[in-house]
mmCIF file of C-alpha atoms in Angstrom:
data_model
loop_
_atom_site.group_PDB
_atom_site.id
_atom_site.type_symbol
_atom_site.label_atom_id
_atom_site.label_comp_id
_atom_site.label_asym_id
_atom_site.label_seq_id
_atom_site.Cartn_x
_atom_site.Cartn_y
_atom_site.Cartn_z
ATOM 1 C CA MET N 1 120.581 -156.123 -38.841
ATOM 2 C CA LYS N 2 123.578 -153.941 -37.151
ATOM 3 C CA THR N 3 126.341 -152.954 -39.466
ATOM 4 C CA PRO N 4 129.723 -154.087 -38.858
ATOM 5 C CA HIS N 5 131.969 -152.161 -36.354
ATOM 6 C CA LEU N 6 135.107 -150.455 -37.538
ATOM 7 C CA LEU N 7 136.530 -149.144 -34.152
ATOM 8 C CA ALA N 8 139.138 -150.898 -32.751
ATOM 9 C CA PHE N 9 139.449 -152.045 -29.156
ATOM 10 C CA ALA N 10 143.005 -153.137 -28.536
ATOM 11 C CA ALA N 11 144.410 -149.131 -28.775
ATOM 12 C CA LEU N 12 142.057 -148.020 -26.355
ATOM 13 C CA LEU N 13 143.822 -146.312 -23.515
ATOM 14 C CA PRO N 14 142.452 -147.352 -20.259
ATOM 15 C CA LEU N 15 139.939 -145.167 -18.471
ATOM 16 C CA ALA N 16 140.921 -142.401 -15.561
ATOM 17 C CA ALA N 17 138.121 -143.390 -12.487
ATOM 18 C CA ALA N 18 136.470 -140.550 -12.015
ATOM 19 C CA CYS N 19 133.133 -142.197 -12.999
ATOM 20 C CA SER N 20 134.195 -145.560 -11.308
ATOM 21 C CA ASP N 21 131.429 -147.542 -10.167
ATOM 22 C CA GLN N 22 133.133 -146.765 -6.528
ATOM 23 C CA SER N 23 132.287 -142.908 -7.317
ATOM 24 C CA VAL N 24 129.180 -144.108 -8.618
ATOM 25 C CA THR N 25 128.447 -145.527 -4.864
ATOM 26 C CA GLU N 26 129.747 -142.543 -3.256
ATOM 27 C CA THR N 27 127.625 -139.861 -5.784
ATOM 28 C CA ALA N 28 124.560 -141.945 -4.751
ATOM 29 C CA ALA N 29 125.067 -141.687 -1.290
ATOM 30 C CA ALA N 30 123.803 -137.752 -1.578
ATOM 31 C CA PRO N 31 121.269 -136.422 -0.048
ATOM 32 C CA ALA N 32 117.540 -138.107 -0.321
ATOM 33 C CA GLU N 33 116.245 -134.613 -2.214
ATOM 34 C CA PRO N 34 118.922 -134.695 -5.381
ATOM 35 C CA SER N 35 117.087 -132.684 -7.816
ATOM 36 C CA ALA N 36 117.519 -129.628 -4.789
ATOM 37 C CA VAL N 37 120.713 -130.169 -4.306
ATOM 38 C CA MET N 38 123.485 -128.159 -6.447
ATOM 39 C CA ALA N 39 125.611 -130.818 -8.221
ATOM 40 C CA ALA N 40 129.230 -131.717 -7.080
ATOM 41 C CA PRO N 41 131.195 -132.875 -9.688
ATOM 42 C CA PRO N 42 131.749 -136.012 -10.031
ATOM 43 C CA ALA N 43 127.584 -136.794 -10.643
ATOM 44 C CA CYS N 44 126.049 -140.017 -11.817
ATOM 45 C CA VAL N 45 122.555 -139.691 -13.005
ATOM 46 C CA THR N 46 121.795 -143.307 -11.713
ATOM 47 C CA PHE N 47 117.727 -143.153 -11.886
ATOM 48 C CA GLY N 48 117.349 -143.901 -7.625
ATOM 49 C CA PRO N 49 116.005 -144.981 -5.199
ATOM 50 C CA ASN N 50 113.328 -142.066 -7.099
ATOM 51 C CA PRO N 51 111.638 -142.730 -8.929
ATOM 52 C CA PRO N 52 111.182 -146.404 -8.195
ATOM 53 C CA PRO N 53 111.252 -149.210 -9.973
ATOM 54 C CA TRP N 54 108.998 -150.217 -12.741
ATOM 55 C CA THR N 55 108.184 -146.446 -13.735
ATOM 56 C CA VAL N 56 106.887 -145.662 -17.091
ATOM 57 C CA TRP N 57 108.290 -142.481 -19.482
ATOM 58 C CA GLY N 58 107.226 -141.257 -22.976
ATOM 59 C CA ALA N 59 104.175 -142.721 -24.942
ATOM 60 C CA PRO N 60 102.018 -144.325 -22.824
ATOM 61 C CA VAL N 61 100.940 -142.377 -19.936
ATOM 62 C CA ALA N 62 101.039 -139.285 -22.259
ATOM 63 C CA GLN N 63 104.425 -137.169 -21.783
ATOM 64 C CA ALA N 64 104.833 -135.218 -24.817
ATOM 65 C CA PRO N 65 108.537 -135.692 -26.423
ATOM 66 C CA GLY N 66 110.729 -133.331 -24.344
ATOM 67 C CA THR N 67 108.897 -133.621 -20.867
ATOM 68 C CA VAL N 68 111.560 -133.273 -18.292
ATOM 69 C CA VAL N 69 111.357 -137.183 -16.389
ATOM 70 C CA HIS N 70 113.680 -136.959 -14.050
ATOM 71 C CA ASN N 71 116.642 -134.755 -12.551
ATOM 72 C CA GLU N 72 119.406 -135.828 -10.564
ATOM 73 C CA LEU N 73 122.399 -134.050 -8.916
ATOM 74 C CA SER N 74 120.865 -130.495 -11.085
ATOM 75 C CA ILE N 75 121.398 -133.054 -14.715
ATOM 76 C CA ASP N 76 117.933 -132.714 -16.018
ATOM 77 C CA VAL N 77 116.854 -135.912 -18.037
ATOM 78 C CA SER N 78 114.197 -135.049 -20.713
ATOM 79 C CA VAL N 79 112.072 -138.153 -23.022
ATOM 80 C CA GLU N 80 112.653 -137.551 -27.070
ATOM 81 C CA PRO N 81 112.177 -139.027 -30.464
ATOM 82 C CA LEU N 82 113.910 -141.709 -31.137
ATOM 83 C CA ILE N 83 114.986 -141.198 -34.332
ATOM 84 C CA LEU N 84 115.523 -143.858 -36.857
ATOM 85 C CA PRO N 85 115.731 -144.287 -41.339
ATOM 86 C CA GLY N 86 112.247 -144.005 -41.718
ATOM 87 C CA GLY N 87 111.528 -141.401 -39.271
ATOM 88 C CA PRO N 88 111.255 -140.246 -35.851
ATOM 89 C CA VAL N 89 109.340 -142.622 -33.408
ATOM 90 C CA TYR N 90 108.368 -142.369 -30.044
ATOM 91 C CA ASN N 91 107.162 -144.684 -27.527
ATOM 92 C CA PHE N 92 108.222 -145.708 -24.000
ATOM 93 C CA ALA N 93 111.433 -145.883 -21.589
ATOM 94 C CA ARG N 94 111.194 -147.617 -18.379
ATOM 95 C CA LEU N 95 113.256 -147.840 -15.062
ATOM 96 C CA GLU N 96 113.960 -151.549 -14.178
ATOM 97 C CA PRO N 97 115.456 -152.581 -11.148
ATOM 98 C CA ALA N 98 119.732 -153.156 -11.065
ATOM 99 C CA ALA N 99 118.574 -157.049 -9.002
ATOM 100 C CA VAL N 100 116.489 -158.406 -11.890
ATOM 101 C CA ILE N 101 119.095 -157.613 -14.942
ATOM 102 C CA GLY N 102 122.311 -158.134 -12.422
ATOM 103 C CA TRP N 103 124.087 -154.458 -13.185
ATOM 104 C CA GLY N 104 123.756 -150.937 -11.835
ATOM 105 C CA SER N 105 123.671 -149.316 -8.977
ATOM 106 C CA PHE N 106 120.141 -148.287 -8.501
ATOM 107 C CA ASN N 107 117.674 -148.985 -11.594
ATOM 108 C CA SER N 108 118.865 -149.554 -15.109
ATOM 109 C CA LEU N 109 116.841 -147.385 -18.052
ATOM 110 C CA ARG N 110 115.467 -149.375 -20.755
ATOM 111 C CA MET N 111 114.927 -147.721 -23.575
ATOM 112 C CA VAL N 112 112.126 -148.750 -26.375
ATOM 113 C CA ASN N 113 112.151 -146.884 -29.636
ATOM 114 C CA ILE N 114 112.597 -144.068 -27.477
ATOM 115 C CA SER N 115 116.276 -141.739 -26.097
ATOM 116 C CA THR N 116 116.979 -139.542 -23.309
ATOM 117 C CA HIS N 117 118.316 -136.455 -23.745
ATOM 118 C CA TYR N 118 120.553 -134.981 -20.448
ATOM 119 C CA HIS N 119 120.723 -131.568 -19.697
ATOM 120 C CA PHE N 120 123.945 -130.302 -17.582
ATOM 121 C CA MET N 121 123.340 -126.999 -17.963
ATOM 122 C CA ALA N 122 119.949 -127.407 -16.250
ATOM 123 C CA ALA N 123 119.813 -125.667 -13.064
ATOM 124 C CA GLY N 124 123.010 -123.812 -12.795
ATOM 125 C CA GLY N 125 124.655 -126.984 -13.761
ATOM 126 C CA TRP N 126 127.992 -127.521 -15.482
ATOM 127 C CA THR N 127 129.845 -127.806 -18.488
ATOM 128 C CA PRO N 128 131.142 -131.568 -17.764
ATOM 129 C CA GLY N 129 134.766 -132.211 -19.371
ATOM 130 C CA ARG N 130 134.295 -135.741 -19.049
ATOM 131 C CA VAL N 131 131.541 -137.627 -19.388
ATOM 132 C CA ARG N 132 130.583 -142.063 -19.438
ATOM 133 C CA PHE N 133 126.847 -143.832 -19.715
ATOM 134 C CA HIS N 134 127.496 -147.471 -19.319
ATOM 135 C CA TYR N 135 124.795 -149.787 -21.882
ATOM 136 C CA ARG N 136 123.215 -153.020 -22.667
ATOM 137 C CA ASP N 137 123.142 -152.687 -27.054
ATOM 138 C CA MET N 138 119.882 -155.004 -27.051
ATOM 139 C CA GLY N 139 119.253 -155.485 -30.706
ATOM 140 C CA ALA N 140 118.139 -152.844 -33.807
ATOM 141 C CA ILE N 141 119.440 -149.211 -33.888
ATOM 142 C CA GLU N 142 120.236 -146.695 -31.519
ATOM 143 C CA ASN N 143 121.233 -143.045 -31.724
ATOM 144 C CA VAL N 144 123.988 -140.806 -29.202
ATOM 145 C CA ALA N 145 123.583 -137.351 -29.848
ATOM 146 C CA ILE N 146 126.615 -134.692 -28.481
ATOM 147 C CA ASN N 147 126.224 -131.174 -28.489
ATOM 148 C CA GLY N 148 123.519 -131.430 -30.716
ATOM 149 C CA VAL N 149 125.663 -133.550 -33.378
ATOM 150 C CA LEU N 150 123.244 -136.927 -33.621
ATOM 151 C CA TYR N 151 124.763 -140.508 -35.120
ATOM 152 C CA MET N 152 122.728 -143.197 -36.233
ATOM 153 C CA GLY N 153 122.848 -146.694 -36.150
ATOM 154 C CA ASP N 154 125.134 -149.667 -34.085
ATOM 155 C CA ILE N 155 125.644 -147.659 -30.862
ATOM 156 C CA ALA N 156 129.456 -150.664 -31.299
ATOM 157 C CA ALA N 157 130.516 -147.567 -33.922
ATOM 158 C CA VAL N 158 130.195 -144.785 -32.451
ATOM 159 C CA PRO N 159 133.017 -142.123 -34.229
ATOM 160 C CA ALA N 160 135.779 -141.482 -32.721
ATOM 161 C CA GLY N 161 135.110 -137.724 -32.870
ATOM 162 C CA LEU N 162 132.091 -136.807 -33.326
ATOM 163 C CA ALA N 163 131.241 -133.770 -32.454
ATOM 164 C CA GLY N 164 134.496 -133.131 -32.304
ATOM 165 C CA LEU N 165 135.519 -134.802 -29.561
ATOM 166 C CA ALA N 166 136.993 -137.481 -28.398
ATOM 167 C CA VAL N 167 135.014 -140.869 -28.108
ATOM 168 C CA VAL N 168 135.978 -144.578 -26.362
ATOM 169 C CA VAL N 169 133.737 -147.171 -27.154
ATOM 170 C CA THR N 170 133.088 -150.555 -25.898
ATOM 171 C CA PRO N 171 131.026 -153.444 -25.216
ATOM 172 C CA THR N 172 129.802 -152.000 -21.902
ATOM 173 C CA PHE N 173 130.482 -147.955 -21.832
ATOM 174 C CA VAL N 174 130.837 -145.204 -23.858
ATOM 175 C CA ASP N 175 133.109 -142.108 -22.645
ATOM 176 C CA ILE N 176 132.881 -138.935 -23.902
ATOM 177 C CA THR N 177 135.698 -135.945 -23.465
ATOM 178 C CA GLY N 178 135.974 -132.690 -24.146
ATOM 179 C CA PRO N 179 132.705 -130.203 -23.193
ATOM 180 C CA VAL N 180 129.647 -131.825 -23.194
ATOM 181 C CA THR N 181 126.455 -129.186 -22.449
ATOM 182 C CA ASP N 182 124.271 -132.237 -23.265
ATOM 183 C CA LEU N 183 123.931 -135.748 -24.493
ATOM 184 C CA ARG N 184 121.048 -137.448 -26.342
ATOM 185 C CA ILE N 185 120.896 -141.121 -25.682
ATOM 186 C CA GLY N 186 118.423 -143.385 -26.852
ATOM 187 C CA GLY N 187 117.695 -147.255 -28.743
ATOM 188 C CA GLU N 188 115.304 -149.631 -30.369
ATOM 189 C CA ASN N 189 115.925 -152.034 -27.560
ATOM 190 C CA LEU N 190 118.669 -150.136 -24.844
ATOM 191 C CA ARG N 191 119.797 -149.961 -21.334
ATOM 192 C CA VAL N 192 121.459 -147.651 -19.746
ATOM 193 C CA GLU N 193 123.111 -146.721 -16.679
ATOM 194 C CA ASP N 194 124.998 -144.763 -14.241
ATOM 195 C CA VAL N 195 125.129 -141.508 -17.086
ATOM 196 C CA CYS N 196 128.366 -139.594 -15.172
ATOM 197 C CA ALA N 197 129.347 -136.422 -15.372
ATOM 198 C CA ALA N 198 133.014 -134.811 -14.542
ATOM 199 C CA PRO N 199 135.126 -131.948 -15.071
#
Protein backbone atom coordinates (compact mmCIF):
# COMPACT_ATOMS: atom_id res chain seq x y z
CA MET A 1 0.00 0.00 0.00
CA LYS A 2 1.23 3.46 -0.83
CA THR A 3 1.96 5.91 1.96
CA PRO A 4 0.15 9.27 1.69
CA HIS A 5 2.39 11.99 0.37
CA LEU A 6 2.55 15.50 1.79
CA LEU A 7 3.87 17.56 -1.11
CA ALA A 8 1.87 20.73 -1.70
CA PHE A 9 1.59 20.73 -5.47
CA ALA A 10 -0.18 24.09 -5.52
CA ALA A 11 2.97 25.73 -4.21
CA LEU A 12 5.18 24.46 -7.00
CA LEU A 13 6.58 27.06 -9.37
CA PRO A 14 6.26 26.69 -13.13
CA LEU A 15 9.21 24.90 -14.61
CA ALA A 16 11.59 26.26 -17.24
CA ALA A 17 11.50 24.66 -20.66
CA ALA A 18 15.08 23.35 -20.69
CA CYS A 19 13.84 19.76 -20.91
CA SER A 20 10.51 20.43 -22.58
CA ASP A 21 8.96 18.02 -25.06
CA GLN A 22 10.25 20.25 -27.86
CA SER A 23 13.84 19.93 -26.65
CA VAL A 24 13.39 16.16 -26.37
CA THR A 25 12.28 16.03 -29.99
CA GLU A 26 15.23 18.10 -31.12
CA THR A 27 17.72 16.02 -29.13
CA ALA A 28 16.23 12.81 -30.51
CA ALA A 29 17.09 14.02 -34.02
CA ALA A 30 20.82 13.71 -33.19
CA PRO A 31 23.09 11.53 -35.34
CA ALA A 32 22.32 7.83 -35.54
CA GLU A 33 25.28 6.86 -33.34
CA PRO A 34 24.54 8.84 -30.12
CA SER A 35 26.95 6.81 -28.02
CA ALA A 36 29.84 8.25 -30.05
CA VAL A 37 28.71 11.85 -29.71
CA MET A 38 29.64 14.13 -26.83
CA ALA A 39 26.48 15.42 -25.19
CA ALA A 40 25.58 19.02 -25.93
CA PRO A 41 23.22 20.15 -23.16
CA PRO A 42 20.37 19.63 -22.79
CA ALA A 43 20.68 15.90 -23.42
CA CYS A 44 17.88 13.38 -23.04
CA VAL A 45 17.85 9.62 -22.63
CA THR A 46 14.81 8.71 -24.72
CA PHE A 47 15.57 4.97 -25.08
CA GLY A 48 15.31 5.13 -28.85
CA PRO A 49 15.17 4.71 -31.70
CA ASN A 50 17.73 2.06 -30.69
CA PRO A 51 17.65 -0.36 -28.95
CA PRO A 52 14.41 -1.67 -30.48
CA PRO A 53 11.16 -1.96 -28.55
CA TRP A 54 10.74 -5.03 -26.33
CA THR A 55 14.45 -5.17 -25.51
CA VAL A 56 14.84 -6.68 -22.03
CA TRP A 57 17.60 -5.86 -19.54
CA GLY A 58 18.44 -7.46 -16.22
CA ALA A 59 18.15 -10.92 -14.69
CA PRO A 60 16.22 -12.66 -17.50
CA VAL A 61 19.08 -11.98 -19.93
CA ALA A 62 21.84 -12.78 -17.41
CA GLN A 63 23.05 -9.18 -16.96
CA ALA A 64 24.62 -8.75 -13.53
CA PRO A 65 23.79 -5.70 -11.40
CA GLY A 66 25.98 -2.78 -12.48
CA THR A 67 26.02 -3.78 -16.15
CA VAL A 68 25.90 -0.78 -18.51
CA VAL A 69 23.04 -1.63 -20.89
CA HIS A 70 22.57 1.64 -22.78
CA ASN A 71 24.43 4.83 -23.66
CA GLU A 72 22.79 7.90 -25.10
CA LEU A 73 24.56 11.22 -25.66
CA SER A 74 27.44 10.20 -23.34
CA ILE A 75 25.05 9.19 -20.51
CA ASP A 76 25.63 5.59 -19.40
CA VAL A 77 22.61 3.67 -18.12
CA SER A 78 23.19 0.59 -15.95
CA VAL A 79 20.81 -1.87 -14.28
CA GLU A 80 20.87 -2.09 -10.48
CA PRO A 81 18.89 -3.77 -7.68
CA LEU A 82 15.73 -2.17 -6.31
CA ILE A 83 15.97 -1.61 -2.56
CA LEU A 84 12.88 -2.72 -0.63
CA PRO A 85 12.21 -2.91 3.14
CA GLY A 86 12.89 -6.66 3.02
CA GLY A 87 16.13 -6.25 1.08
CA PRO A 88 17.27 -5.78 -2.53
CA VAL A 89 15.53 -7.42 -5.49
CA TYR A 90 16.67 -7.64 -9.09
CA ASN A 91 14.37 -8.56 -11.97
CA PHE A 92 13.94 -6.84 -15.36
CA ALA A 93 13.52 -3.61 -17.30
CA ARG A 94 11.82 -3.67 -20.73
CA LEU A 95 11.58 -1.07 -23.49
CA GLU A 96 8.01 -0.60 -24.66
CA PRO A 97 7.07 1.54 -27.68
CA ALA A 98 5.48 4.92 -27.05
CA ALA A 99 2.68 4.12 -29.51
CA VAL A 100 1.56 1.19 -27.37
CA ILE A 101 1.38 3.10 -24.09
CA GLY A 102 0.47 6.54 -25.44
CA TRP A 103 3.40 8.62 -24.19
CA GLY A 104 7.13 9.12 -24.60
CA SER A 105 9.42 10.22 -27.40
CA PHE A 106 10.56 6.77 -28.58
CA ASN A 107 10.30 3.97 -26.02
CA SER A 108 9.36 4.06 -22.37
CA LEU A 109 11.23 1.90 -19.90
CA ARG A 110 9.11 -0.36 -17.72
CA MET A 111 10.90 -1.50 -14.57
CA VAL A 112 9.69 -4.49 -12.57
CA ASN A 113 11.64 -4.96 -9.34
CA ILE A 114 14.77 -3.29 -10.72
CA SER A 115 16.46 0.12 -10.90
CA THR A 116 18.28 1.98 -13.65
CA HIS A 117 21.28 4.17 -12.87
CA TYR A 118 22.11 7.24 -15.00
CA HIS A 119 25.83 8.11 -14.95
CA PHE A 120 26.08 11.67 -16.23
CA MET A 121 29.86 11.83 -15.82
CA ALA A 122 30.51 8.75 -18.01
CA ALA A 123 32.47 8.96 -21.25
CA GLY A 124 33.76 12.46 -20.53
CA GLY A 125 30.31 13.77 -19.72
CA TRP A 126 29.38 16.81 -17.68
CA THR A 127 27.63 17.50 -14.40
CA PRO A 128 24.05 18.69 -14.98
CA GLY A 129 22.62 21.53 -12.96
CA ARG A 130 19.15 20.20 -13.58
CA VAL A 131 17.65 16.77 -14.33
CA ARG A 132 14.05 15.98 -15.13
CA PHE A 133 12.33 12.69 -15.93
CA HIS A 134 8.79 11.64 -16.75
CA TYR A 135 7.24 8.69 -14.97
CA ARG A 136 4.09 6.64 -14.59
CA ASP A 137 3.62 5.06 -11.17
CA MET A 138 1.93 1.69 -11.59
CA GLY A 139 1.93 0.77 -7.92
CA ALA A 140 4.00 -0.35 -4.92
CA ILE A 141 7.41 1.02 -3.86
CA GLU A 142 9.90 3.14 -5.80
CA ASN A 143 13.52 4.19 -5.35
CA VAL A 144 14.99 7.56 -6.27
CA ALA A 145 18.67 8.07 -5.43
CA ILE A 146 20.42 11.36 -6.17
CA ASN A 147 24.22 11.49 -5.89
CA GLY A 148 24.12 8.32 -3.79
CA VAL A 149 21.40 9.47 -1.36
CA LEU A 150 18.50 6.99 -1.52
CA TYR A 151 14.79 7.57 -1.04
CA MET A 152 12.56 4.48 -0.79
CA GLY A 153 8.76 4.78 -0.84
CA ASP A 154 6.05 6.34 -2.98
CA ILE A 155 7.66 8.35 -5.78
CA ALA A 156 5.04 11.07 -5.24
CA ALA A 157 6.55 11.71 -1.79
CA VAL A 158 10.22 12.14 -2.74
CA PRO A 159 11.50 14.77 -0.27
CA ALA A 160 11.90 18.29 -1.60
CA GLY A 161 15.47 18.46 -0.26
CA LEU A 162 16.76 14.99 -1.16
CA ALA A 163 20.59 15.02 -1.28
CA GLY A 164 20.45 18.72 -0.40
CA LEU A 165 18.96 19.59 -3.81
CA ALA A 166 15.65 21.15 -4.83
CA VAL A 167 13.26 18.38 -5.92
CA VAL A 168 9.84 19.07 -7.42
CA VAL A 169 7.42 16.19 -7.93
CA THR A 170 4.18 16.27 -9.92
CA PRO A 171 1.93 13.35 -10.92
CA THR A 172 3.92 12.98 -14.18
CA PHE A 173 7.51 14.14 -13.67
CA VAL A 174 10.32 14.68 -11.17
CA ASP A 175 12.52 17.78 -11.54
CA ILE A 176 15.83 18.09 -9.69
CA THR A 177 17.83 21.33 -9.48
CA GLY A 178 21.44 21.27 -8.37
CA PRO A 179 24.58 19.43 -9.41
CA VAL A 180 23.58 15.84 -10.25
CA THR A 181 26.46 13.45 -10.93
CA ASP A 182 24.29 10.37 -10.99
CA LEU A 183 20.65 9.37 -10.60
CA ARG A 184 19.05 6.03 -9.82
CA ILE A 185 15.36 5.38 -10.50
CA GLY A 186 13.56 2.11 -9.84
CA GLY A 187 10.32 0.52 -8.86
CA GLU A 188 8.30 -2.60 -8.34
CA ASN A 189 6.19 -1.48 -11.31
CA LEU A 190 7.28 1.87 -12.76
CA ARG A 191 7.67 3.44 -16.21
CA VAL A 192 10.12 6.21 -16.99
CA GLU A 193 10.87 8.18 -20.15
CA ASP A 194 12.80 11.26 -21.29
CA VAL A 195 15.46 11.45 -18.59
CA CYS A 196 16.80 14.90 -19.49
CA ALA A 197 19.86 16.74 -18.22
CA ALA A 198 20.56 20.46 -18.62
CA PRO A 199 23.28 22.84 -17.40
